[in-house]
Amino acid sequence: MDPNIYALVLDTLNRATSQDAEVLKPAEKKLQEWEIEPGFYSVLLDVLSNHTINVNVRWLAVMCFKNGVDRYWRRNAPHAVSEQEKEKLRLGLLTPNVLSEPVAQIATQQAVLIAKIARLDCPMHWPNLVPDLLGALKAPQPLVQHRSLLIFHHLVKALASKRLAGDRRTFQDLTNTVYSFILSLWHENTELFLCHIQEGATTELITEHLEKALLCLRILRKLTVFGFKKAHESQDAVAFLNVVFDRAKTSLECRKLLKGRGIYPLELCEKFIIHLTKVALGVLGVHPFSYVPLIRPSLEFAIYYCFTEQGMSFVYERFNIQCLNIVKGILQCVEFKPPKGDQVKEPLTLQAHQMKMEVLDTATVCHMCRVLVARYFLLAADDLALWDAEPESFATDEAGESWKYSLRPCTEAVFMELFHEFRDTLAPELVRLLAGLQHAPSDVSDLDAILKKDAIYNAVGLAAFDLYDEVDFDEWFTNVLSQELKIKDDNYRIIRRRVCQLIGQWCGVRASPSLRPALYGALLPPLARRGEDAAVKLAAAAALRATIDDFNFDVDQFTPFAPHILAALYELLVESEECDTKMHVLHVVSYVMERCGAAAGRGGGADPLFACLPQLWTHARDHDMLRAAALAASVNLLKAIGECPPNIRPWILNVVNDSTKLSEPAHVYLLEDALDLWLAVLETSHVADAATLQLAGNLCPILEQTSEHLRIIVYIMQAYTLLCPEEFLLGAGGKCMLLLEDMLGDMRTEGILTVLKMAEVCISVSFPERNTFLGVKVIWPILLRVIHWLDLDDLPLVLSVELCLMSRVILLSTDLFYKAVEEAAATMPEYESDPTKVLDKILHVWTEKMNLVTQVERWKVAGLGLAALLTTQNAVVLSRAPALLLNLAEVLNDVMKTDECGAHQDSLVCAGGSRPASPLEGRGGAARWGGGGGGGAGTASTPAPAGPGAASPHELRRRALAAAHPAHALDLRAVTHHQLETLKAQVGPETFDRILQSTDKETLQQIREYIPI
């Protein structure tokens, strides 16, 4: 190696460890530049393996090397490390200097580095790695053996994480090769450290063997769980598993000795014990049938240490959690539960169930239940101290999978599994505990009695579904719980909080509908009371959500309480200090609004909540998830109120603008909710102001980046199109439609349908009376693509919308339709760029496949389109006139109905204020039937509803558009009759008769039932 390069890199590494930013930044930049230079990682290897160099410099060298492996080691990576350099590096990573690294932190990073390379190269490109490491494990030097074990541990961890079938077979081969040796090494070091602890040896000696034993144990855990198809078929694995709990028992006794001496290996010993329990949990999860012989010893082990006074003297919290998770895992394991039928496919299932039931007999299960309630469910002094110091954190701490790591949720999870499995045994036991409580409220000064009652109430809440027949909740609430909520003493906050939780747990289990108003009334005081404890208020808010999130929820029962509850939630939102708490409250607000709708918006209860959102948004500038919750709440508030308050509208538009700008980093968290809010604003707007129109400019960048939000963006586009068609389509809307057309080629069916339906909306707001046809111009590229795509093999759903789209264009202007056919034909060499051949193809597909259109409105519009083409004096159309008439007859049969007087009428023409559109109205040609959104022929007048629950402005616009839809605005019989009469006048009676003679007689007979021809 060039000494100058080595010196330059070393100097740069030195400067990169400086505390001076002016020195540090240029050095870091230089190191980044060198990442792709050949030979750079060889220099780093020389630096990190030189023990005379400063520790910080070597640490930085190994980190740079590790980052380089992530980026440039794969063969297909840009600027990948060359194969020659890789070979040199692999050899250098197992040199004596690396295997005797004196600094533990650097040794760990070196082990991770080797494992990262091995995950990509082993065994194919690094076949000697495992043999070399096994040789190093037998070295006489303790440090070399320790570092080799450390590397081997990270190697096994990396290889075990690979999940492809070939990689799993490779790992199984590795397991078969090394398992016996690692197991013997573990036994040796475990025996040594246990003996040293009992003999009172030096800390250094204990630590040396304990660290090696722990590394061996970690390796064995991965090998046992992931290295065998069936662990019980390996004698070594069975031998290892059979001693796991014995080793744990001995280690717990040694831990007690270490704790008495107060020396360092105590923490290491605790890790060793925890990893023994992790072995059991891993095998239980991945190889349940291999775990069957361990069911009895593991249950007896867990019961002794978690449920007996003698065993509890040895344990610590993390170990308690692990043991309880083993119990939970055994109770939960599907393979240990016999099927309800008589046949048991797997004999081990029956064996496992019998073992489980033998250990968990009636007396043991009842004892476990009592200990869980009387000991583990009691709030400890630490819990009460946390409650006093941080009530909001105390109330929102337990969530997600906290049962894996936290004792209280863990014990509750075990209790529920136990109760579900042994319901018949435990239900009477828990009812006796509940009956043993005083029916009158406890003495507020007796904290022990309050804590005991709280624990029992907690158990009754957790087991609510299994106590359905044993507890009459209506009576219990009316006579006891509702009274306890009224006691305002500070100690009694414990019971008030628990009663709120009980209401939330039982309301969906056994609370009669008539009790609901009483529940709402009971939850309101603790939620609204000034000076009430924050944890109680949050419990009341959570219970409130639970009462609303129920099948039997009745909005009318809740409505009288809605303004007061919203006001209380507003106060709680303002009082809360933690962002997580505010987020919880906002979720409750959103849920109330979502379930109750306009009923929750009455009485002005939502107004203060809306008014406080801008301040909350500012407060949450560094908390994106809280801002997302604020956006979601704004959506539901807006929908409930039915309009955007003028004083809040500028803030909402500004927030939507910022949250939908892809240049803002926070858009990753806020975009989805911001799009929902954007749509809600448009749907509640009567007119579009300048700020709303300007906001539309954010749509195109989102579409350009991803199609993930396509559906909601198209809904926003539709809302804009109905609100301000000309302004939107001439600006951002037109650009968006071009993007959508470009994306069509890569879309699945659902996306294609979404875009085509948007195109339909654009056509609906064309303005034929002004001869502008704005909507058709905007969707012109999409129309050309539809003509290209139209095929006999199209999916019925797609074909249905395609035919409807073309029909809508024809009904606006046949000239536009023929122009589109000409333009499309120019780029269709397979049809010799001949418009007549393309038109013939269109009509062939249309008439052959039109019966696949199942939606009656589209079916009728497709028929109207065919009728409109009849009078265009086109030879291709006339040549297919019999097929067109056949389809028209079928549409008439489906659409026409007979009134009370026996007369035929179009069943789809809007009744009550609407009328059939006269074919004589409008300009000549098919344009006289334009279904424009701007009024015109056949548009039904829709009175604006008033009062609470009225339709939104968007809904009114949508209804007006639907009323103007050709399917509802045009009488098919009148249109068909007029077209046939016009055709007869155009071609003359003789030609017209020839067309009729070439048409099937049955078809003519069907048409004559409705039209005299």
JSON list of C-alpha atoms in Angstrom, two decimals, residues 533-706:
[
{"chain": "A", "resi": 533, "resn": "ASP", "atom": "CA", "xyz": [-57.65, 14.10, 37.92]},
{"chain": "A", "resi": 534, "resn": "ALA", "atom": "CA", "xyz": [-56.31, 13.93, 34.34]},
{"chain": "A", "resi": 535, "resn": "ALA", "atom": "CA", "xyz": [-56.10, 10.11, 34.37]},
{"chain": "A", "resi": 536, "resn": "VAL", "atom": "CA", "xyz": [-59.79, 9.92, 35.37]},
{"chain": "A", "resi": 537, "resn": "LYS", "atom": "CA", "xyz": [-60.77, 12.34, 32.61]},
{"chain": "A", "resi": 538, "resn": "LEU", "atom": "CA", "xyz": [-58.85, 10.37, 30.01]},
{"chain": "A", "resi": 539, "resn": "ALA", "atom": "CA", "xyz": [-60.46, 7.13, 31.21]},
{"chain": "A", "resi": 540, "resn": "ALA", "atom": "CA", "xyz": [-63.87, 8.76, 30.89]},
{"chain": "A", "resi": 541, "resn": "ALA", "atom": "CA", "xyz": [-63.02, 9.94, 27.36]},
{"chain": "A", "resi": 542, "resn": "ALA", "atom": "CA", "xyz": [-61.89, 6.44, 26.36]},
{"chain": "A", "resi": 543, "resn": "ALA", "atom": "CA", "xyz": [-65.05, 4.92, 27.88]},
{"chain": "A", "resi": 544, "resn": "LEU", "atom": "CA", "xyz": [-67.15, 7.43, 26.00]},
{"chain": "A", "resi": 545, "resn": "ARG", "atom": "CA", "xyz": [-65.62, 6.30, 22.73]},
{"chain": "A", "resi": 546, "resn": "ALA", "atom": "CA", "xyz": [-66.32, 2.67, 23.66]},
{"chain": "A", "resi": 547, "resn": "THR", "atom": "CA", "xyz": [-70.01, 3.42, 24.34]},
{"chain": "A", "resi": 548, "resn": "ILE", "atom": "CA", "xyz": [-70.31, 5.06, 20.93]},
{"chain": "A", "resi": 549, "resn": "ASP", "atom": "CA", "xyz": [-68.36, 2.33, 19.13]},
{"chain": "A", "resi": 550, "resn": "ASP", "atom": "CA", "xyz": [-71.10, -0.21, 19.68]},
{"chain": "A", "resi": 551, "resn": "PHE", "atom": "CA", "xyz": [-73.64, -2.01, 17.52]},
{"chain": "A", "resi": 552, "resn": "ASN", "atom": "CA", "xyz": [-76.54, -0.81, 19.70]},
{"chain": "A", "resi": 553, "resn": "PHE", "atom": "CA", "xyz": [-75.51, 2.86, 19.61]},
{"chain": "A", "resi": 554, "resn": "ASP", "atom": "CA", "xyz": [-78.48, 5.18, 19.14]},
{"chain": "A", "resi": 555, "resn": "VAL", "atom": "CA", "xyz": [-77.70, 8.72, 17.99]},
{"chain": "A", "resi": 556, "resn": "ASP", "atom": "CA", "xyz": [-80.99, 10.06, 19.37]},
{"chain": "A", "resi": 557, "resn": "GLN", "atom": "CA", "xyz": [-80.10, 8.86, 22.88]},
{"chain": "A", "resi": 558, "resn": "PHE", "atom": "CA", "xyz": [-76.71, 10.55, 22.66]},
{"chain": "A", "resi": 559, "resn": "THR", "atom": "CA", "xyz": [-77.82, 13.84, 21.08]},
{"chain": "A", "resi": 560, "resn": "PRO", "atom": "CA", "xyz": [-78.90, 15.61, 24.33]},
{"chain": "A", "resi": 561, "resn": "PHE", "atom": "CA", "xyz": [-75.44, 14.97, 25.81]},
{"chain": "A", "resi": 562, "resn": "ALA", "atom": "CA", "xyz": [-73.44, 15.85, 22.68]},
{"chain": "A", "resi": 563, "resn": "PRO", "atom": "CA", "xyz": [-72.92, 19.61, 23.26]},
{"chain": "A", "resi": 564, "resn": "HIS", "atom": "CA", "xyz": [-71.87, 19.09, 26.89]},
{"chain": "A", "resi": 565, "resn": "ILE", "atom": "CA", "xyz": [-69.55, 16.19, 26.03]},
{"chain": "A", "resi": 566, "resn": "LEU", "atom": "CA", "xyz": [-67.91, 18.14, 23.21]},
{"chain": "A", "resi": 567, "resn": "ALA", "atom": "CA", "xyz": [-67.44, 21.11, 25.53]},
{"chain": "A", "resi": 568, "resn": "ALA", "atom": "CA", "xyz": [-65.81, 18.80, 28.10]},
{"chain": "A", "resi": 569, "resn": "LEU", "atom": "CA", "xyz": [-63.55, 17.27, 25.45]},
{"chain": "A", "resi": 570, "resn": "TYR", "atom": "CA", "xyz": [-62.56, 20.77, 24.41]},
{"chain": "A", "resi": 571, "resn": "GLU", "atom": "CA", "xyz": [-61.60, 21.60, 27.98]},
{"chain": "A", "resi": 572, "resn": "LEU", "atom": "CA", "xyz": [-59.63, 18.36, 28.28]},
{"chain": "A", "resi": 573, "resn": "LEU", "atom": "CA", "xyz": [-57.83, 19.11, 25.02]},
{"chain": "A", "resi": 574, "resn": "VAL", "atom": "CA", "xyz": [-56.83, 22.56, 26.27]},
{"chain": "A", "resi": 575, "resn": "GLU", "atom": "CA", "xyz": [-55.78, 21.28, 29.72]},
{"chain": "A", "resi": 576, "resn": "SER", "atom": "CA", "xyz": [-53.67, 18.40, 28.40]},
{"chain": "A", "resi": 577, "resn": "GLU", "atom": "CA", "xyz": [-49.94, 19.01, 28.27]},
{"chain": "A", "resi": 578, "resn": "GLU", "atom": "CA", "xyz": [-48.57, 15.90, 26.55]},
{"chain": "A", "resi": 579, "resn": "CYS", "atom": "CA", "xyz": [-48.87, 15.62, 22.77]},
{"chain": "A", "resi": 580, "resn": "ASP", "atom": "CA", "xyz": [-49.83, 11.94, 23.09]},
{"chain": "A", "resi": 581, "resn": "THR", "atom": "CA", "xyz": [-52.70, 12.91, 25.39]},
{"chain": "A", "resi": 582, "resn": "LYS", "atom": "CA", "xyz": [-53.97, 15.55, 23.00]},
{"chain": "A", "resi": 583, "resn": "MET", "atom": "CA", "xyz": [-53.82, 12.97, 20.23]},
{"chain": "A", "resi": 584, "resn": "HIS", "atom": "CA", "xyz": [-55.96, 10.54, 22.28]},
{"chain": "A", "resi": 585, "resn": "VAL", "atom": "CA", "xyz": [-58.53, 13.27, 22.96]},
{"chain": "A", "resi": 586, "resn": "LEU", "atom": "CA", "xyz": [-58.64, 14.27, 19.29]},
{"chain": "A", "resi": 587, "resn": "HIS", "atom": "CA", "xyz": [-59.27, 10.67, 18.33]},
{"chain": "A", "resi": 588, "resn": "VAL", "atom": "CA", "xyz": [-62.26, 10.62, 20.68]},
{"chain": "A", "resi": 589, "resn": "VAL", "atom": "CA", "xyz": [-63.51, 13.91, 19.21]},
{"chain": "A", "resi": 590, "resn": "SER", "atom": "CA", "xyz": [-63.16, 12.49, 15.70]},
{"chain": "A", "resi": 591, "resn": "TYR", "atom": "CA", "xyz": [-65.05, 9.38, 16.68]},
{"chain": "A", "resi": 592, "resn": "VAL", "atom": "CA", "xyz": [-67.92, 11.32, 18.26]},
{"chain": "A", "resi": 593, "resn": "MET", "atom": "CA", "xyz": [-68.22, 13.44, 15.13]},
{"chain": "A", "resi": 594, "resn": "GLU", "atom": "CA", "xyz": [-67.92, 10.49, 12.77]},
{"chain": "A", "resi": 595, "resn": "ARG", "atom": "CA", "xyz": [-70.58, 8.39, 14.53]},
{"chain": "A", "resi": 596, "resn": "CYS", "atom": "CA", "xyz": [-72.97, 11.21, 15.37]},
{"chain": "A", "resi": 597, "resn": "GLY", "atom": "CA", "xyz": [-72.57, 13.44, 12.33]},
{"chain": "A", "resi": 598, "resn": "ALA", "atom": "CA", "xyz": [-74.80, 16.50, 12.24]},
{"chain": "A", "resi": 599, "resn": "ALA", "atom": "CA", "xyz": [-76.37, 15.53, 15.59]},
{"chain": "A", "resi": 600, "resn": "ALA", "atom": "CA", "xyz": [-73.04, 16.24, 17.30]},
{"chain": "A", "resi": 601, "resn": "GLY", "atom": "CA", "xyz": [-72.72, 19.58, 15.51]},
{"chain": "A", "resi": 602, "resn": "ARG", "atom": "CA", "xyz": [-75.97, 20.96, 16.89]},
{"chain": "A", "resi": 603, "resn": "GLY", "atom": "CA", "xyz": [-75.96, 23.29, 19.84]},
{"chain": "A", "resi": 604, "resn": "GLY", "atom": "CA", "xyz": [-72.58, 24.85, 19.04]},
{"chain": "A", "resi": 605, "resn": "GLY", "atom": "CA", "xyz": [-70.60, 22.25, 21.00]},
{"chain": "A", "resi": 606, "resn": "ALA", "atom": "CA", "xyz": [-68.19, 21.78, 18.11]},
{"chain": "A", "resi": 607, "resn": "ASP", "atom": "CA", "xyz": [-67.43, 25.48, 17.62]},
{"chain": "A", "resi": 608, "resn": "PRO", "atom": "CA", "xyz": [-64.89, 25.87, 20.48]},
{"chain": "A", "resi": 609, "resn": "LEU", "atom": "CA", "xyz": [-63.14, 22.69, 19.34]},
{"chain": "A", "resi": 610, "resn": "PHE", "atom": "CA", "xyz": [-62.81, 24.09, 15.84]},
{"chain": "A", "resi": 611, "resn": "ALA", "atom": "CA", "xyz": [-61.58, 27.41, 17.21]},
{"chain": "A", "resi": 612, "resn": "CYS", "atom": "CA", "xyz": [-58.80, 25.81, 19.26]},
{"chain": "A", "resi": 613, "resn": "LEU", "atom": "CA", "xyz": [-57.35, 23.79, 16.38]},
{"chain": "A", "resi": 614, "resn": "PRO", "atom": "CA", "xyz": [-55.13, 26.59, 14.97]},
{"chain": "A", "resi": 615, "resn": "GLN", "atom": "CA", "xyz": [-53.46, 27.05, 18.36]},
{"chain": "A", "resi": 616, "resn": "LEU", "atom": "CA", "xyz": [-53.07, 23.27, 18.71]},
{"chain": "A", "resi": 617, "resn": "TRP", "atom": "CA", "xyz": [-51.50, 23.12, 15.25]},
{"chain": "A", "resi": 618, "resn": "THR", "atom": "CA", "xyz": [-48.89, 25.69, 16.25]},
{"chain": "A", "resi": 619, "resn": "HIS", "atom": "CA", "xyz": [-48.22, 23.86, 19.52]},
{"chain": "A", "resi": 620, "resn": "ALA", "atom": "CA", "xyz": [-47.64, 20.59, 17.62]},
{"chain": "A", "resi": 621, "resn": "ARG", "atom": "CA", "xyz": [-45.06, 21.96, 15.17]},
{"chain": "A", "resi": 622, "resn": "ASP", "atom": "CA", "xyz": [-42.61, 19.19, 16.15]},
{"chain": "A", "resi": 623, "resn": "HIS", "atom": "CA", "xyz": [-45.20, 16.45, 16.60]},
{"chain": "A", "resi": 624, "resn": "ASP", "atom": "CA", "xyz": [-46.40, 15.30, 13.19]},
{"chain": "A", "resi": 625, "resn": "MET", "atom": "CA", "xyz": [-48.65, 12.53, 14.50]},
{"chain": "A", "resi": 626, "resn": "LEU", "atom": "CA", "xyz": [-50.55, 15.07, 16.65]},
{"chain": "A", "resi": 627, "resn": "ARG", "atom": "CA", "xyz": [-50.94, 17.28, 13.60]},
{"chain": "A", "resi": 628, "resn": "ALA", "atom": "CA", "xyz": [-52.30, 14.28, 11.68]},
{"chain": "A", "resi": 629, "resn": "ALA", "atom": "CA", "xyz": [-54.84, 13.72, 14.47]},
{"chain": "A", "resi": 630, "resn": "ALA", "atom": "CA", "xyz": [-55.79, 17.41, 14.28]},
{"chain": "A", "resi": 631, "resn": "LEU", "atom": "CA", "xyz": [-56.39, 17.07, 10.54]},
{"chain": "A", "resi": 632, "resn": "ALA", "atom": "CA", "xyz": [-58.57, 13.99, 11.06]},
{"chain": "A", "resi": 633, "resn": "ALA", "atom": "CA", "xyz": [-60.57, 15.79, 13.75]},
{"chain": "A", "resi": 634, "resn": "SER", "atom": "CA", "xyz": [-61.02, 18.78, 11.45]},
{"chain": "A", "resi": 635, "resn": "VAL", "atom": "CA", "xyz": [-62.48, 16.53, 8.76]},
{"chain": "A", "resi": 636, "resn": "ASN", "atom": "CA", "xyz": [-65.10, 15.10, 11.11]},
{"chain": "A", "resi": 637, "resn": "LEU", "atom": "CA", "xyz": [-65.87, 18.49, 12.66]},
{"chain": "A", "resi": 638, "resn": "LEU", "atom": "CA", "xyz": [-66.36, 19.97, 9.21]},
{"chain": "A", "resi": 639, "resn": "LYS", "atom": "CA", "xyz": [-68.70, 17.18, 8.14]},
{"chain": "A", "resi": 640, "resn": "ALA", "atom": "CA", "xyz": [-70.68, 17.42, 11.38]},
{"chain": "A", "resi": 641, "resn": "ILE", "atom": "CA", "xyz": [-71.12, 21.21, 11.20]},
{"chain": "A", "resi": 642, "resn": "GLY", "atom": "CA", "xyz": [-71.83, 21.07, 7.48]},
{"chain": "A", "resi": 643, "resn": "GLU", "atom": "CA", "xyz": [-69.90, 24.21, 6.63]},
{"chain": "A", "resi": 644, "resn": "CYS", "atom": "CA", "xyz": [-66.45, 25.69, 7.09]},
{"chain": "A", "resi": 645, "resn": "PRO", "atom": "CA", "xyz": [-66.62, 28.63, 9.55]},
{"chain": "A", "resi": 646, "resn": "PRO", "atom": "CA", "xyz": [-65.39, 31.81, 7.80]},
{"chain": "A", "resi": 647, "resn": "ASN", "atom": "CA", "xyz": [-62.95, 32.58, 10.60]},
{"chain": "A", "resi": 648, "resn": "ILE", "atom": "CA", "xyz": [-61.38, 29.09, 10.37]},
{"chain": "A", "resi": 649, "resn": "ARG", "atom": "CA", "xyz": [-61.41, 28.69, 6.59]},
{"chain": "A", "resi": 650, "resn": "PRO", "atom": "CA", "xyz": [-58.15, 30.63, 5.89]},
{"chain": "A", "resi": 651, "resn": "TRP", "atom": "CA", "xyz": [-56.33, 28.50, 8.48]},
{"chain": "A", "resi": 652, "resn": "ILE", "atom": "CA", "xyz": [-57.71, 25.26, 7.04]},
{"chain": "A", "resi": 653, "resn": "LEU", "atom": "CA", "xyz": [-56.74, 26.17, 3.48]},
{"chain": "A", "resi": 654, "resn": "ASN", "atom": "CA", "xyz": [-53.26, 27.16, 4.66]},
{"chain": "A", "resi": 655, "resn": "VAL", "atom": "CA", "xyz": [-52.87, 23.89, 6.58]},
{"chain": "A", "resi": 656, "resn": "VAL", "atom": "CA", "xyz": [-54.03, 21.82, 3.60]},
{"chain": "A", "resi": 657, "resn": "ASN", "atom": "CA", "xyz": [-51.65, 23.74, 1.37]},
{"chain": "A", "resi": 658, "resn": "ASP", "atom": "CA", "xyz": [-48.66, 23.12, 3.65]},
{"chain": "A", "resi": 659, "resn": "SER", "atom": "CA", "xyz": [-49.56, 19.47, 4.27]},
{"chain": "A", "resi": 660, "resn": "THR", "atom": "CA", "xyz": [-49.94, 18.62, 0.59]},
{"chain": "A", "resi": 661, "resn": "LYS", "atom": "CA", "xyz": [-46.74, 20.29, -0.58]},
{"chain": "A", "resi": 662, "resn": "LEU", "atom": "CA", "xyz": [-44.23, 17.58, -1.35]},
{"chain": "A", "resi": 663, "resn": "SER", "atom": "CA", "xyz": [-41.40, 20.01, -0.60]},
{"chain": "A", "resi": 664, "resn": "GLU", "atom": "CA", "xyz": [-42.47, 19.98, 3.08]},
{"chain": "A", "resi": 665, "resn": "PRO", "atom": "CA", "xyz": [-40.87, 17.03, 4.96]},
{"chain": "A", "resi": 666, "resn": "ALA", "atom": "CA", "xyz": [-43.96, 16.60, 7.15]},
{"chain": "A", "resi": 667, "resn": "HIS", "atom": "CA", "xyz": [-46.14, 15.70, 4.14]},
{"chain": "A", "resi": 668, "resn": "VAL", "atom": "CA", "xyz": [-45.12, 12.05, 4.66]},
{"chain": "A", "resi": 669, "resn": "TYR", "atom": "CA", "xyz": [-47.22, 11.99, 7.84]},
{"chain": "A", "resi": 670, "resn": "LEU", "atom": "CA", "xyz": [-49.91, 14.52, 6.96]},
{"chain": "A", "resi": 671, "resn": "LEU", "atom": "CA", "xyz": [-50.75, 14.00, 3.28]},
{"chain": "A", "resi": 672, "resn": "GLU", "atom": "CA", "xyz": [-53.46, 11.38, 3.65]},
{"chain": "A", "resi": 673, "resn": "ASP", "atom": "CA", "xyz": [-55.45, 13.26, 6.31]},
{"chain": "A", "resi": 674, "resn": "ALA", "atom": "CA", "xyz": [-54.86, 16.58, 4.54]},
{"chain": "A", "resi": 675, "resn": "LEU", "atom": "CA", "xyz": [-56.40, 15.20, 1.33]},
{"chain": "A", "resi": 676, "resn": "ASP", "atom": "CA", "xyz": [-59.47, 14.11, 3.31]},
{"chain": "A", "resi": 677, "resn": "LEU", "atom": "CA", "xyz": [-59.74, 17.62, 4.79]},
{"chain": "A", "resi": 678, "resn": "TRP", "atom": "CA", "xyz": [-59.29, 19.19, 1.36]},
{"chain": "A", "resi": 679, "resn": "LEU", "atom": "CA", "xyz": [-62.20, 17.14, 0.01]},
{"chain": "A", "resi": 680, "resn": "ALA", "atom": "CA", "xyz": [-64.36, 18.02, 3.04]},
{"chain": "A", "resi": 681, "resn": "VAL", "atom": "CA", "xyz": [-63.70, 21.75, 2.49]},
{"chain": "A", "resi": 682, "resn": "LEU", "atom": "CA", "xyz": [-64.72, 21.49, -1.17]},
{"chain": "A", "resi": 683, "resn": "GLU", "atom": "CA", "xyz": [-67.84, 19.49, -0.34]},
{"chain": "A", "resi": 684, "resn": "THR", "atom": "CA", "xyz": [-69.03, 22.13, 2.14]},
{"chain": "A", "resi": 685, "resn": "SER", "atom": "CA", "xyz": [-68.17, 25.13, -0.07]},
{"chain": "A", "resi": 686, "resn": "HIS", "atom": "CA", "xyz": [-70.89, 27.08, -1.88]},
{"chain": "A", "resi": 687, "resn": "VAL", "atom": "CA", "xyz": [-68.44, 28.96, -4.10]},
{"chain": "A", "resi": 688, "resn": "ALA", "atom": "CA", "xyz": [-64.75, 28.72, -4.88]},
{"chain": "A", "resi": 689, "resn": "ASP", "atom": "CA", "xyz": [-62.63, 31.60, -3.69]},
{"chain": "A", "resi": 690, "resn": "ALA", "atom": "CA", "xyz": [-59.18, 32.45, -5.01]},
{"chain": "A", "resi": 691, "resn": "ALA", "atom": "CA", "xyz": [-57.37, 30.56, -2.23]},
{"chain": "A", "resi": 692, "resn": "THR", "atom": "CA", "xyz": [-59.35, 27.39, -2.94]},
{"chain": "A", "resi": 693, "resn": "LEU", "atom": "CA", "xyz": [-58.55, 27.58, -6.65]},
{"chain": "A", "resi": 694, "resn": "GLN", "atom": "CA", "xyz": [-54.89, 28.28, -5.95]},
{"chain": "A", "resi": 695, "resn": "LEU", "atom": "CA", "xyz": [-54.76, 25.19, -3.76]},
{"chain": "A", "resi": 696, "resn": "ALA", "atom": "CA", "xyz": [-55.60, 23.02, -6.80]},
{"chain": "A", "resi": 697, "resn": "GLY", "atom": "CA", "xyz": [-52.06, 23.57, -8.02]},
{"chain": "A", "resi": 698, "resn": "ASN", "atom": "CA", "xyz": [-50.86, 21.02, -5.42]},
{"chain": "A", "resi": 699, "resn": "LEU", "atom": "CA", "xyz": [-52.67, 18.16, -7.16]},
{"chain": "A", "resi": 700, "resn": "CYS", "atom": "CA", "xyz": [-50.31, 17.70, -10.11]},
{"chain": "A", "resi": 701, "resn": "PRO", "atom": "CA", "xyz": [-47.09, 17.20, -8.08]},
{"chain": "A", "resi": 702, "resn": "ILE", "atom": "CA", "xyz": [-48.80, 14.55, -5.97]},
{"chain": "A", "resi": 703, "resn": "LEU", "atom": "CA", "xyz": [-50.02, 12.69, -9.07]},
{"chain": "A", "resi": 704, "resn": "GLU", "atom": "CA", "xyz": [-46.56, 12.93, -10.61]},
{"chain": "A", "resi": 705, "resn": "GLN", "atom": "CA", "xyz": [-44.93, 11.37, -7.57]},
{"chain": "A", "resi": 706, "resn": "THR", "atom": "CA", "xyz": [-47.30, 8.50, -6.79]}
]
